[in-house]
PDB file of C-alpha atoms in Angstrom:
ATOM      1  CA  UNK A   1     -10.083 -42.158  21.397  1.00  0.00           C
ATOM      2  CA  UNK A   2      -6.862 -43.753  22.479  1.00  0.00           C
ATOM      3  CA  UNK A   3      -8.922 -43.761  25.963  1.00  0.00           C
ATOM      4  CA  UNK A   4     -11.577 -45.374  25.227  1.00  0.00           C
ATOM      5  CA  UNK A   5      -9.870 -47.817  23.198  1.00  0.00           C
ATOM      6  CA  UNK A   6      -8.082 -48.934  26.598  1.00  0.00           C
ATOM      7  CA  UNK A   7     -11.135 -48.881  28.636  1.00  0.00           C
ATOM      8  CA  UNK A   8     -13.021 -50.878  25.938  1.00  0.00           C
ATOM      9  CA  UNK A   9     -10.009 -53.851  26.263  1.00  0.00           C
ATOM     10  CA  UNK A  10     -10.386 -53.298  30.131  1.00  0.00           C
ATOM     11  CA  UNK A  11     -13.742 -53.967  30.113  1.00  0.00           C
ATOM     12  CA  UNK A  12     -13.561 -56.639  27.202  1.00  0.00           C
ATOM     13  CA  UNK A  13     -11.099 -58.848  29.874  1.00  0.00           C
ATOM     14  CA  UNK A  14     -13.875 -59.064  32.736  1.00  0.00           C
ATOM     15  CA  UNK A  15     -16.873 -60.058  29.744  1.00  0.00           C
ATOM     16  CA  UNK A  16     -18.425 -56.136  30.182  1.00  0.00           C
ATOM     17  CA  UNK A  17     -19.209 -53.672  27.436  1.00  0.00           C
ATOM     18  CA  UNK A  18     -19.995 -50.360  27.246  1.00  0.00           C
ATOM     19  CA  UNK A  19     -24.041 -49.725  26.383  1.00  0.00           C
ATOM     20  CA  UNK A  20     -24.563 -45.932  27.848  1.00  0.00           C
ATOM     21  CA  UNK A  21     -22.384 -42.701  27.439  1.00  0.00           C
ATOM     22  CA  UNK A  22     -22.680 -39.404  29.297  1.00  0.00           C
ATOM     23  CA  UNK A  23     -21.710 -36.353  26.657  1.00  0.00           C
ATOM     24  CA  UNK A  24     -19.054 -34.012  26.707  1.00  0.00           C
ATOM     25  CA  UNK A  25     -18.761 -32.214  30.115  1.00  0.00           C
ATOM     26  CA  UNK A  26     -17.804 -28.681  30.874  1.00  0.00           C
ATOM     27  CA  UNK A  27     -19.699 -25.368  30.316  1.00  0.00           C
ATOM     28  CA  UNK A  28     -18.831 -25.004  27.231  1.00  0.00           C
ATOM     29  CA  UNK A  29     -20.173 -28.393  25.523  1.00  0.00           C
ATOM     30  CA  UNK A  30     -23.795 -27.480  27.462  1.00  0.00           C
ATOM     31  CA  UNK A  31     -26.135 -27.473  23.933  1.00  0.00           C
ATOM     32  CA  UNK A  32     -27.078 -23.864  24.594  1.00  0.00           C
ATOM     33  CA  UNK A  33     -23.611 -22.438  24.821  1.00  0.00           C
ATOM     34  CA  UNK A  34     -21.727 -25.189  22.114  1.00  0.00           C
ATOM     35  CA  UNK A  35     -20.021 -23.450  19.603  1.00  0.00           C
ATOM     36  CA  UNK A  36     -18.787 -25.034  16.550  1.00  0.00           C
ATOM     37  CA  UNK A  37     -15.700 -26.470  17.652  1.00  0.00           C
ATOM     38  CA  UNK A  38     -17.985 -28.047  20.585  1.00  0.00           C
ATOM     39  CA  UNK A  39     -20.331 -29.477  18.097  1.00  0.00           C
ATOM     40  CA  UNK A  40     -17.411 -31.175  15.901  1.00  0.00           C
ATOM     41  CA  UNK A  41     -16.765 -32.476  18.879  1.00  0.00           C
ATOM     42  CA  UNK A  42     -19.485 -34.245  20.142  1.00  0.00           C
ATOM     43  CA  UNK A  43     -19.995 -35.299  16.522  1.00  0.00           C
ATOM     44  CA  UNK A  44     -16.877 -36.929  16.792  1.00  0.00           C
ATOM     45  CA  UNK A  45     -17.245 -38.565  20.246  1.00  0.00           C
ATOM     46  CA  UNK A  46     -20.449 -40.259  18.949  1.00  0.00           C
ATOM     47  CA  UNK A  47     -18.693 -41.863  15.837  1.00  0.00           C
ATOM     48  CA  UNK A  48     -15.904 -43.220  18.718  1.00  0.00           C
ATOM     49  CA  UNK A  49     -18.924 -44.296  21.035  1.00  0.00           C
ATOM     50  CA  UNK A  50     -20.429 -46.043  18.278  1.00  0.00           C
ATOM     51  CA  UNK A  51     -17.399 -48.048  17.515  1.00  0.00           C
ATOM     52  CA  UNK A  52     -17.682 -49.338  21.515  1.00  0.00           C
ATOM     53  CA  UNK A  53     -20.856 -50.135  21.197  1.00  0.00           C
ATOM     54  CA  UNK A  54     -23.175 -47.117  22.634  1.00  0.00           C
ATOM     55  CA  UNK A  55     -26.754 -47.040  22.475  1.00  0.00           C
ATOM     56  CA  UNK A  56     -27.171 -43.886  24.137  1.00  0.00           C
ATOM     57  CA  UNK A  57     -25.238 -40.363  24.579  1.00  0.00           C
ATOM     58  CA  UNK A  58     -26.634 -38.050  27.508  1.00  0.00           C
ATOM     59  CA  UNK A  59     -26.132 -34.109  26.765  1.00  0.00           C
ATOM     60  CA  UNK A  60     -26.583 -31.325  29.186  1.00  0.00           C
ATOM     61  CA  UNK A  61     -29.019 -28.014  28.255  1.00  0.00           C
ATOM     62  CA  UNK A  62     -26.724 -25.881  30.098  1.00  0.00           C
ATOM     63  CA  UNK A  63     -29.810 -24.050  31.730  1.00  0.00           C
ATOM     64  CA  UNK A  64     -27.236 -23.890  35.067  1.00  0.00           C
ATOM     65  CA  UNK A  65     -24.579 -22.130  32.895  1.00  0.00           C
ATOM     66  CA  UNK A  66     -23.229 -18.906  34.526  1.00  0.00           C
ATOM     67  CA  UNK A  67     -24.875 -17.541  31.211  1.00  0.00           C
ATOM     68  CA  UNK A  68     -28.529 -18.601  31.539  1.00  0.00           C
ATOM     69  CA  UNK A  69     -28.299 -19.506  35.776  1.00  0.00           C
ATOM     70  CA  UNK A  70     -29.346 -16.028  37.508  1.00  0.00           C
ATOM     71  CA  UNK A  71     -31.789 -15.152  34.577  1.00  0.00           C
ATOM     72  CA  UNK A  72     -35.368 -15.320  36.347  1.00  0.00           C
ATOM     73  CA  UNK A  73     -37.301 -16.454  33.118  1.00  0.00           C
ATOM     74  CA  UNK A  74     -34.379 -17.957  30.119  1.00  0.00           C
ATOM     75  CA  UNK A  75     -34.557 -16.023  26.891  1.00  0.00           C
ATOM     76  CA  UNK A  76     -35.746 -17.277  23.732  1.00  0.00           C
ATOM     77  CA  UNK A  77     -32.165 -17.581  22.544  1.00  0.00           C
ATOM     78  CA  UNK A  78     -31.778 -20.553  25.486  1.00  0.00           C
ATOM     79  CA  UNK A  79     -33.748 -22.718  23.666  1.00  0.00           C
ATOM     80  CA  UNK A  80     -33.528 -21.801  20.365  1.00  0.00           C
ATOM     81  CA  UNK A  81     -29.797 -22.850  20.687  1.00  0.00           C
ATOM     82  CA  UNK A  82     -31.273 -26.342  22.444  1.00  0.00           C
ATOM     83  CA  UNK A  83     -33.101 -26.571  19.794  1.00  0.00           C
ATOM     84  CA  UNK A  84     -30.479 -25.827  17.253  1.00  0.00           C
ATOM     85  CA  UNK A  85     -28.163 -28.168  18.641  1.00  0.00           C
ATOM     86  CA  UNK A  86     -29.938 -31.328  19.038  1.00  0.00           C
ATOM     87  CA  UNK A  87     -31.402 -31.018  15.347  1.00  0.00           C
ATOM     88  CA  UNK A  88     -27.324 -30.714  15.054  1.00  0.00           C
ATOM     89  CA  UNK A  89     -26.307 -33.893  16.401  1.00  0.00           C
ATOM     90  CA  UNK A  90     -29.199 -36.158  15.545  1.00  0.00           C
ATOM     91  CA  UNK A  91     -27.857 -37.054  12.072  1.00  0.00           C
ATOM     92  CA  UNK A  92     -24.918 -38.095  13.841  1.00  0.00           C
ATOM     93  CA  UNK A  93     -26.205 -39.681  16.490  1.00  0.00           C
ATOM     94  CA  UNK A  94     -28.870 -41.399  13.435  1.00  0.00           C
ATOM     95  CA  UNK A  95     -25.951 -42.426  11.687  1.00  0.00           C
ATOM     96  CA  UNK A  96     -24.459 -43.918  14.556  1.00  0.00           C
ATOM     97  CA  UNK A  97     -27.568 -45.852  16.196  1.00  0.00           C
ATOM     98  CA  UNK A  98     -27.120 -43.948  19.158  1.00  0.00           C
ATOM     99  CA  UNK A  99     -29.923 -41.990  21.021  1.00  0.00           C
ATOM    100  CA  UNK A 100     -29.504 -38.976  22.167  1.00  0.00           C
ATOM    101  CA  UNK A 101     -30.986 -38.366  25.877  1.00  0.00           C
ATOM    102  CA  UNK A 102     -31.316 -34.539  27.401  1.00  0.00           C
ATOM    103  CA  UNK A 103     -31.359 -35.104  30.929  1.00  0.00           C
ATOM    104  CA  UNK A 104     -32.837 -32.708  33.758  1.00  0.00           C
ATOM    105  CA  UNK A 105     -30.354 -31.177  35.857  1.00  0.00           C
ATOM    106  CA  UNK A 106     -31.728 -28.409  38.323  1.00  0.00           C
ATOM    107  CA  UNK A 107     -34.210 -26.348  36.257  1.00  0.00           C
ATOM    108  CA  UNK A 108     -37.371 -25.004  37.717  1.00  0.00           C
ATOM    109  CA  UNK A 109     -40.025 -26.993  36.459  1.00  0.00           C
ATOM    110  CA  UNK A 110     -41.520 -24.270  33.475  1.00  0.00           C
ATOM    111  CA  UNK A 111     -38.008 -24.728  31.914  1.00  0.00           C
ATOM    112  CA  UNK A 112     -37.466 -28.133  32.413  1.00  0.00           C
ATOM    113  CA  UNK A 113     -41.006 -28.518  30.826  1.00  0.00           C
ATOM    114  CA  UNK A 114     -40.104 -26.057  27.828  1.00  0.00           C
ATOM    115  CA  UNK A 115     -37.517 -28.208  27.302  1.00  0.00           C
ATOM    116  CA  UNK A 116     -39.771 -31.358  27.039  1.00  0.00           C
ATOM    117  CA  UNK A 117     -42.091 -30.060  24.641  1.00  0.00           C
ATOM    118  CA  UNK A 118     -38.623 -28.933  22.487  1.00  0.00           C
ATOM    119  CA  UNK A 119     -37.800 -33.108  22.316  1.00  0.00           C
ATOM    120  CA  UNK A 120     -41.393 -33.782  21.623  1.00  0.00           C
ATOM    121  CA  UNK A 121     -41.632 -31.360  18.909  1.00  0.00           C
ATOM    122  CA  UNK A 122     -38.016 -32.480  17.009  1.00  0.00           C
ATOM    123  CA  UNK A 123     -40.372 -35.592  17.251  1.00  0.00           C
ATOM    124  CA  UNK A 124     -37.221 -37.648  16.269  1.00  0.00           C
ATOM    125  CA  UNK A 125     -36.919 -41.487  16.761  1.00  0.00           C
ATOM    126  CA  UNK A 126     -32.944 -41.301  17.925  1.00  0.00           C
ATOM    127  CA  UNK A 127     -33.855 -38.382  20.368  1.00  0.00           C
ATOM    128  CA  UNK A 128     -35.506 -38.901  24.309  1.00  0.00           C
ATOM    129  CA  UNK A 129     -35.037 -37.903  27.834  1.00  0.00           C
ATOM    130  CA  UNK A 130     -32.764 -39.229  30.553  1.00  0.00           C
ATOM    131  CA  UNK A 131     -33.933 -38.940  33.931  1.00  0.00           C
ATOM    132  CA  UNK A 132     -31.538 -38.493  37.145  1.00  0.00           C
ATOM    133  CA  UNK A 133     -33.117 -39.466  40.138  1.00  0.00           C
ATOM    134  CA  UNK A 134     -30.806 -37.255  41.961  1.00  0.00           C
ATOM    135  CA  UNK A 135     -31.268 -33.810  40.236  1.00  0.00           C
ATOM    136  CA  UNK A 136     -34.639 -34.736  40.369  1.00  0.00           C
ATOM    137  CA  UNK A 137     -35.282 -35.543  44.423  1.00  0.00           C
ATOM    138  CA  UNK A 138     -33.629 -31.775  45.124  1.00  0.00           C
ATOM    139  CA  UNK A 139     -35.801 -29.928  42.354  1.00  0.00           C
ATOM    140  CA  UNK A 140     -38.374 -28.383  44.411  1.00  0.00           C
ATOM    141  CA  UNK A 141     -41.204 -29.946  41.828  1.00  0.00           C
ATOM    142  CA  UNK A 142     -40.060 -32.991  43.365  1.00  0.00           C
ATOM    143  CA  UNK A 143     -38.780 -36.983  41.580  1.00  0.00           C
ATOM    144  CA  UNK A 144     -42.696 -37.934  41.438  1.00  0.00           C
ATOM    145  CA  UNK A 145     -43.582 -34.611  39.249  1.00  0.00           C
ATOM    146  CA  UNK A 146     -40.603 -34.665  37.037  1.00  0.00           C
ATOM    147  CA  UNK A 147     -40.781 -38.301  36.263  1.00  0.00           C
ATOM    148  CA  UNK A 148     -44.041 -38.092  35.405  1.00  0.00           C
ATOM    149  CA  UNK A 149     -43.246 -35.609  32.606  1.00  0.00           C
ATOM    150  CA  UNK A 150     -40.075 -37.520  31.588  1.00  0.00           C
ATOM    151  CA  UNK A 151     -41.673 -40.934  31.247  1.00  0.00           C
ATOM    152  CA  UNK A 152     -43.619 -40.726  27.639  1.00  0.00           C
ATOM    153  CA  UNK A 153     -40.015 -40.296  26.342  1.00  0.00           C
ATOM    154  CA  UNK A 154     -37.919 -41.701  28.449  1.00  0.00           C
ATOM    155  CA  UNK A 155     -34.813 -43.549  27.466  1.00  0.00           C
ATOM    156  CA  UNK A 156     -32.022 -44.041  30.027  1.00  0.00           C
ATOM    157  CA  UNK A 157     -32.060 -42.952  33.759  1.00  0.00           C
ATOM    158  CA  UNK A 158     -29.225 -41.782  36.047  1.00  0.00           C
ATOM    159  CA  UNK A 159     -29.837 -43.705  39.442  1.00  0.00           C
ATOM    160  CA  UNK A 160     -28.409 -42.291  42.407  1.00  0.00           C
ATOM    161  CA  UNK A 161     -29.464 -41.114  45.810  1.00  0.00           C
ATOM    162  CA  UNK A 162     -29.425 -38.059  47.691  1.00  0.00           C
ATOM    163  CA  UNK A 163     -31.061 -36.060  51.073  1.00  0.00           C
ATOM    164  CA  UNK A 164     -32.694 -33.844  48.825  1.00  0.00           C
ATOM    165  CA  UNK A 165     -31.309 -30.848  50.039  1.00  0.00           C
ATOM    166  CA  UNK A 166     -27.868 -31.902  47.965  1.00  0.00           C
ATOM    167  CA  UNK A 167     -26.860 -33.678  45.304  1.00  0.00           C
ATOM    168  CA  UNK A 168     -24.876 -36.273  46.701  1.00  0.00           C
ATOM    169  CA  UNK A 169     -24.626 -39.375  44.051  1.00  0.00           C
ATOM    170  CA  UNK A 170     -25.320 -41.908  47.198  1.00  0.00           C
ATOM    171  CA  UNK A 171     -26.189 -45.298  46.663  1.00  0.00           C
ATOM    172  CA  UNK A 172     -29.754 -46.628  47.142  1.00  0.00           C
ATOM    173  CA  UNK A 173     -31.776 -46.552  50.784  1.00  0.00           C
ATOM    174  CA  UNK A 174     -28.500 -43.226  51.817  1.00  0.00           C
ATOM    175  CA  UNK A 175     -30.892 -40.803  50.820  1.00  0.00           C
ATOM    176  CA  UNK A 176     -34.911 -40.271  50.928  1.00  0.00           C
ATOM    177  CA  UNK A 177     -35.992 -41.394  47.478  1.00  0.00           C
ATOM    178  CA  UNK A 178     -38.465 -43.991  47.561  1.00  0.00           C
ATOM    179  CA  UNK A 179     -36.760 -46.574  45.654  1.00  0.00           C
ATOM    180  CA  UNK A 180     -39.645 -49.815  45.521  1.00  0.00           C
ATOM    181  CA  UNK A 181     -41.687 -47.007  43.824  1.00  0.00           C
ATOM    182  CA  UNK A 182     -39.335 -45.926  41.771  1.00  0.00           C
ATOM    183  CA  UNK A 183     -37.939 -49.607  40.272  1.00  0.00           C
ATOM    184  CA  UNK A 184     -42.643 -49.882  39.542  1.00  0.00           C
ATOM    185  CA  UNK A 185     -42.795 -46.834  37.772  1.00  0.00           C
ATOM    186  CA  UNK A 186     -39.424 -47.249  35.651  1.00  0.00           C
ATOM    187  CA  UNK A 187     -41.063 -50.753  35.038  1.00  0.00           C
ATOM    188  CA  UNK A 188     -44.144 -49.573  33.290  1.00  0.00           C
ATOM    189  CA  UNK A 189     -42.252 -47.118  30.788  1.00  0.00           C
ATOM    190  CA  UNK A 190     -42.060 -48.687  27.518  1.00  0.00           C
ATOM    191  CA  UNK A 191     -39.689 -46.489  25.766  1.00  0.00           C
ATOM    192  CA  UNK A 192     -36.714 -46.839  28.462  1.00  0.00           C
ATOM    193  CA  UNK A 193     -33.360 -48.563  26.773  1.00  0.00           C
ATOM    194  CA  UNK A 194     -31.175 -48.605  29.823  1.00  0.00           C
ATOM    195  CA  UNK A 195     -30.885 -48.177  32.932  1.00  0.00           C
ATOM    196  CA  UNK A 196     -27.291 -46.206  34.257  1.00  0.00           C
ATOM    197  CA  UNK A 197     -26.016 -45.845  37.783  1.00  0.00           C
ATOM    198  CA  UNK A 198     -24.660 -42.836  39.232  1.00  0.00           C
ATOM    199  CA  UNK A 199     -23.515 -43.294  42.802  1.00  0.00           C
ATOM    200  CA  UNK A 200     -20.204 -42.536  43.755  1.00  0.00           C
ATOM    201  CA  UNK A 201     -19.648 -45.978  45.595  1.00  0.00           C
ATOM    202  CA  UNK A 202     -19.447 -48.742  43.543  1.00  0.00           C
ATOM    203  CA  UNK A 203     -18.602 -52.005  46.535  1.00  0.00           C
ATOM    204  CA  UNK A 204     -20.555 -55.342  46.010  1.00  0.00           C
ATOM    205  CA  UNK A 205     -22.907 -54.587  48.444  1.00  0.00           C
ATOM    206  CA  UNK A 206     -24.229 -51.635  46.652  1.00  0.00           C
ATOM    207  CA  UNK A 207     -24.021 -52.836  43.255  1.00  0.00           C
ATOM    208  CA  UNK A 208     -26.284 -55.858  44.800  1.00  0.00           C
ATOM    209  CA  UNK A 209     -28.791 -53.533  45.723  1.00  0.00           C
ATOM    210  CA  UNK A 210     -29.045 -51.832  42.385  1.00  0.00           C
ATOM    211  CA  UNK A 211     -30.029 -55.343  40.934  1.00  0.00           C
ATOM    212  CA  UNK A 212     -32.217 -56.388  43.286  1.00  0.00           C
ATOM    213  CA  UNK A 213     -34.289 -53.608  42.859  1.00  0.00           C
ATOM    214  CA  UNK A 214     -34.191 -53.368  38.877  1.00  0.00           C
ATOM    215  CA  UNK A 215     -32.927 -57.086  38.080  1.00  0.00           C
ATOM    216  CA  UNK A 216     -36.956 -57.494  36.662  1.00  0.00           C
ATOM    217  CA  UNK A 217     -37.047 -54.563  34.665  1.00  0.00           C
ATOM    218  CA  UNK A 218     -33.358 -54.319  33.078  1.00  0.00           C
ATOM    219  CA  UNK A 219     -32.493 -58.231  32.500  1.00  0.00           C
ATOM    220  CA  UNK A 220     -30.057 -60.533  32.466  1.00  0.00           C
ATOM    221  CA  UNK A 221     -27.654 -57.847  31.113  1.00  0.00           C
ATOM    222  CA  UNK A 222     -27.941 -54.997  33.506  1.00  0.00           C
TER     223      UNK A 222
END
């Protein structure tokens, strides 16, 4: 809190505000490995994101957890705790007037779409998907095929660049993803709130490029 209370009056100084939030990290905050104490606390962190602000809270599945990672197909259990914990959070997050986003990490494709229909079923306003471009470009189903199944409920997007053989959090044009294409298709989705960037550079130069390629579809706020 006392954090974020600092970085809001940073940000406050330069005329910027805080619109996105990326949930709790670490293993054990993952939605199919929270416990109670991890819940209460993501509970709590969207009350304090509220207060800044934030329209939307990313959250992890956890399908890379040490727990679920070598299993060759997840057990029910996987995403019946998913399941458990988004229908959790979402009167906090519908309290709040926050969204909640699951995002794809590195999931083969029949558990990333498992996971989709989970979303679709809840079937709740305050609940989408977040899309990183970077987990996506080194899944093997590839950016095109996992964007594709993202879009009807797609609400924020991590935007970063990579080889796909890693995942490196470049900047636009360092990697292979097609980025003209991309900024089209992101253009055409109708539920998407924000837009987030995810490189690990952050100089004028690349900042410029992020705008000139989504400055159309984001606005005069982005």
């Amino acid at each position: 809190g006392a954090m974020l209370s600092r970085m809001q009056e940073l940000a406050g100084r330069h005329g910027m505000s805080f619109a996105a939030a990326h949930g709790l990290l670490g293993p054990e905050n993952d939605l199919s490995c929270a416990g109670p104490e991890a819940m209460a606390a993501h509970q709590r962190f969207l009350a304090e994101l509220a207060a800044a602000g934030v329209r939307t809270y990313t959250v992890h599945s956890g399908a890379q957890h040490p727990q679920w990672a070598s299993a060759p197909q997840l057990p029910e259990k996987f995403y019946r705790n998913v399941q458990q914990a988004l229908e959790t959070l979402l009167p906090a997050a519908e309290q709040h007037g926050i969204t909640l986003a699951l995002e794809n990490i590195y999931e083969p494709l029949p558990v990333l779409e498992r996971l989709v229909r989970i979303v679709e079923n809840i079937g709740h306003p305050r609940l989408g998907l977040c899309l990183d471009t970077g987990h996506a470009n080194v899944n093997a189903a590839g950016l095109a095929t996992i964007l594709a199944l993202l879009s009807p409920r797609l609400v924020t997007c991590h935007l970063h660049d990579n080889d796909g053989q890693q995942d490196q959090h470049a900047a636009p044009g360092q990697g292979n993803v097609d980025w003209q294409w991309l900024a089209v298709e992101l253009g055409q989705s109708v539920s998407l709130l924000q837009l987030e960037t995810e490189s690990r550079q952050y100089s004028p130069e690349i900042w410029q490029s992020y705008r000139d390629l989504f400055q159309d579809i984001a606005g005069p706020e982005y």
